[in-house]
C-alpha cells in the first residue's frame, strides 16, 4: 500500500502517537471522499481471498477505530465468552472499542457461520 501511495505522489508519515497518515492528514488509504487527495486515496478496495475452513466460526469486519485499540484475539475471546445471542456480537465489539478509549470512528459487523 505504501508503494501505491508513493507512486501516486503521496507520502506516509507517522504521528507522535504512532498512527500513520497519508499526506500527514488522512488516516486511511482507501476511502470515498477527501477530494484534495483523490489521486492518492483510492476508492478501489483492497480484497483478500481467504478460504473458509470447517473450524472458522465467524467473520468480524470492523473499522480502524476498533483495531486501533483491540487485538483480534481479544475480540474473538470476548465474543466467545460473553455473547450468547448472535444479534449482540457487533454491539459487543463496538462497546469494547469505545470502552478501550477509541477516538476514531467505530463500526463492526459479526457474521457467524453455522452448519445449519
mmCIF file of C-alpha atoms in Angstrom:
data_model
loop_
_atom_site.group_PDB
_atom_site.id
_atom_site.type_symbol
_atom_site.label_atom_id
_atom_site.label_comp_id
_atom_site.label_asym_id
_atom_site.label_seq_id
_atom_site.Cartn_x
_atom_site.Cartn_y
_atom_site.Cartn_z
ATOM 1 C CA UNK A 1 0.000 0.000 0.000
ATOM 2 C CA UNK A 2 2.890 2.335 0.777
ATOM 3 C CA UNK A 3 4.296 1.782 -2.725
ATOM 4 C CA UNK A 4 0.914 2.576 -4.322
ATOM 5 C CA UNK A 5 0.624 5.815 -2.336
ATOM 6 C CA UNK A 6 4.166 6.916 -3.147
ATOM 7 C CA UNK A 7 3.762 6.097 -6.876
ATOM 8 C CA UNK A 8 0.704 8.378 -6.861
ATOM 9 C CA UNK A 9 2.778 11.212 -5.375
ATOM 10 C CA UNK A 10 1.677 10.861 -1.774
ATOM 11 C CA UNK A 11 3.571 10.384 1.456
ATOM 12 C CA UNK A 12 3.093 8.381 4.619
ATOM 13 C CA UNK A 13 4.024 9.934 7.927
ATOM 14 C CA UNK A 14 3.766 8.637 11.447
ATOM 15 C CA UNK A 15 2.213 10.790 14.160
ATOM 16 C CA UNK A 16 3.683 11.168 17.647
ATOM 17 C CA UNK A 17 1.242 8.567 18.953
ATOM 18 C CA UNK A 18 2.374 6.044 16.328
ATOM 19 C CA UNK A 19 -0.524 6.291 13.856
ATOM 20 C CA UNK A 20 0.142 6.516 10.122
ATOM 21 C CA UNK A 21 -1.318 9.291 7.950
ATOM 22 C CA UNK A 22 -1.489 9.778 4.193
ATOM 23 C CA UNK A 23 -0.073 13.205 3.342
ATOM 24 C CA UNK A 24 0.068 13.918 7.066
ATOM 25 C CA UNK A 25 -3.730 14.118 7.405
ATOM 26 C CA UNK A 26 -5.777 11.202 6.159
ATOM 27 C CA UNK A 27 -5.994 8.121 8.385
ATOM 28 C CA UNK A 28 -6.982 5.680 5.639
ATOM 29 C CA UNK A 29 -5.536 4.979 2.235
ATOM 30 C CA UNK A 30 -8.720 3.612 0.677
ATOM 31 C CA UNK A 31 -11.906 5.612 1.037
ATOM 32 C CA UNK A 32 -14.520 7.719 -0.727
ATOM 33 C CA UNK A 33 -14.171 11.465 -0.467
ATOM 34 C CA UNK A 34 -11.144 13.512 0.572
ATOM 35 C CA UNK A 35 -11.152 15.383 -2.735
ATOM 36 C CA UNK A 36 -7.756 17.073 -2.208
ATOM 37 C CA UNK A 37 -6.194 13.619 -2.022
ATOM 38 C CA UNK A 38 -8.387 11.907 -4.636
ATOM 39 C CA UNK A 39 -5.435 10.774 -6.747
ATOM 40 C CA UNK A 40 -3.768 9.214 -3.685
ATOM 41 C CA UNK A 41 -6.635 7.960 -1.509
ATOM 42 C CA UNK A 42 -8.277 5.294 -3.641
ATOM 43 C CA UNK A 43 -11.934 4.197 -3.548
ATOM 44 C CA UNK A 44 -10.863 0.831 -5.009
ATOM 45 C CA UNK A 45 -10.974 -1.737 -2.200
ATOM 46 C CA UNK A 46 -8.101 -3.983 -1.295
ATOM 47 C CA UNK A 47 -9.515 -7.504 -1.483
ATOM 48 C CA UNK A 48 -8.085 -10.604 0.127
ATOM 49 C CA UNK A 49 -9.481 -14.044 -0.634
ATOM 50 C CA UNK A 50 -9.437 -16.366 2.345
ATOM 51 C CA UNK A 51 -10.771 -19.909 2.022
ATOM 52 C CA UNK A 52 -13.193 -20.779 4.797
ATOM 53 C CA UNK A 53 -12.453 -23.872 6.849
ATOM 54 C CA UNK A 54 -14.778 -26.004 8.933
ATOM 55 C CA UNK A 55 -13.230 -24.597 12.106
ATOM 56 C CA UNK A 56 -13.993 -20.978 11.158
ATOM 57 C CA UNK A 57 -16.835 -19.788 13.380
ATOM 58 C CA UNK A 58 -17.237 -16.137 12.498
ATOM 59 C CA UNK A 59 -16.046 -13.209 10.422
ATOM 60 C CA UNK A 60 -15.517 -9.868 12.148
ATOM 61 C CA UNK A 61 -15.406 -6.808 9.900
ATOM 62 C CA UNK A 62 -14.587 -3.600 11.736
ATOM 63 C CA UNK A 63 -13.244 -0.096 11.232
ATOM 64 C CA UNK A 64 -9.824 1.040 12.329
ATOM 65 C CA UNK A 65 -11.447 2.578 15.406
ATOM 66 C CA UNK A 66 -11.853 -0.988 16.644
ATOM 67 C CA UNK A 67 -8.497 -2.390 15.553
ATOM 68 C CA UNK A 68 -6.583 0.623 16.904
ATOM 69 C CA UNK A 69 -7.499 -0.389 20.456
ATOM 70 C CA UNK A 70 -8.392 -4.108 20.370
ATOM 71 C CA UNK A 71 -6.392 -7.142 19.288
ATOM 72 C CA UNK A 72 -8.209 -9.618 17.032
ATOM 73 C CA UNK A 73 -7.652 -12.358 19.628
ATOM 74 C CA UNK A 74 -9.309 -10.194 22.300
ATOM 75 C CA UNK A 75 -12.335 -9.561 20.085
ATOM 76 C CA UNK A 76 -12.790 -13.274 19.385
ATOM 77 C CA UNK A 77 -12.287 -14.214 23.039
ATOM 78 C CA UNK A 78 -14.854 -11.636 24.181
ATOM 79 C CA UNK A 79 -17.361 -12.846 21.600
ATOM 80 C CA UNK A 80 -16.866 -16.469 22.673
ATOM 81 C CA UNK A 81 -17.051 -15.753 26.386
ATOM 82 C CA UNK A 82 -19.867 -13.237 26.661
ATOM 83 C CA UNK A 83 -22.135 -13.118 23.630
ATOM 84 C CA UNK A 84 -24.946 -15.643 23.961
ATOM 85 C CA UNK A 85 -27.111 -14.311 21.139
ATOM 86 C CA UNK A 86 -25.809 -13.646 17.622
ATOM 87 C CA UNK A 87 -27.588 -10.284 17.380
ATOM 88 C CA UNK A 88 -25.304 -8.817 20.048
ATOM 89 C CA UNK A 89 -21.880 -9.623 18.578
ATOM 90 C CA UNK A 90 -21.332 -6.343 16.727
ATOM 91 C CA UNK A 91 -22.677 -4.350 19.668
ATOM 92 C CA UNK A 92 -20.150 -6.044 21.952
ATOM 93 C CA UNK A 93 -17.252 -5.236 19.603
ATOM 94 C CA UNK A 94 -18.275 -1.580 19.288
ATOM 95 C CA UNK A 95 -18.807 -1.152 23.040
ATOM 96 C CA UNK A 96 -15.455 -2.797 23.811
ATOM 97 C CA UNK A 97 -13.667 -0.422 21.433
ATOM 98 C CA UNK A 98 -15.416 2.592 22.940
ATOM 99 C CA UNK A 99 -14.619 1.441 26.481
ATOM 100 C CA UNK A 100 -10.986 0.867 25.465
ATOM 101 C CA UNK A 101 -10.758 4.556 24.574
ATOM 102 C CA UNK A 102 -11.011 4.575 20.790
ATOM 103 C CA UNK A 103 -11.077 8.110 19.432
ATOM 104 C CA UNK A 104 -11.705 7.086 15.821
ATOM 105 C CA UNK A 105 -14.908 6.056 14.085
ATOM 106 C CA UNK A 106 -16.170 2.726 15.433
ATOM 107 C CA UNK A 107 -18.229 0.250 13.435
ATOM 108 C CA UNK A 108 -18.428 -3.532 13.279
ATOM 109 C CA UNK A 109 -20.288 -6.444 11.749
ATOM 110 C CA UNK A 110 -20.041 -10.002 13.015
ATOM 111 C CA UNK A 111 -21.071 -12.766 10.663
ATOM 112 C CA UNK A 112 -21.495 -16.159 12.301
ATOM 113 C CA UNK A 113 -21.058 -19.380 10.338
ATOM 114 C CA UNK A 114 -23.146 -22.427 11.239
ATOM 115 C CA UNK A 115 -23.646 -25.902 9.845
ATOM 116 C CA UNK A 116 -27.414 -25.404 9.779
#
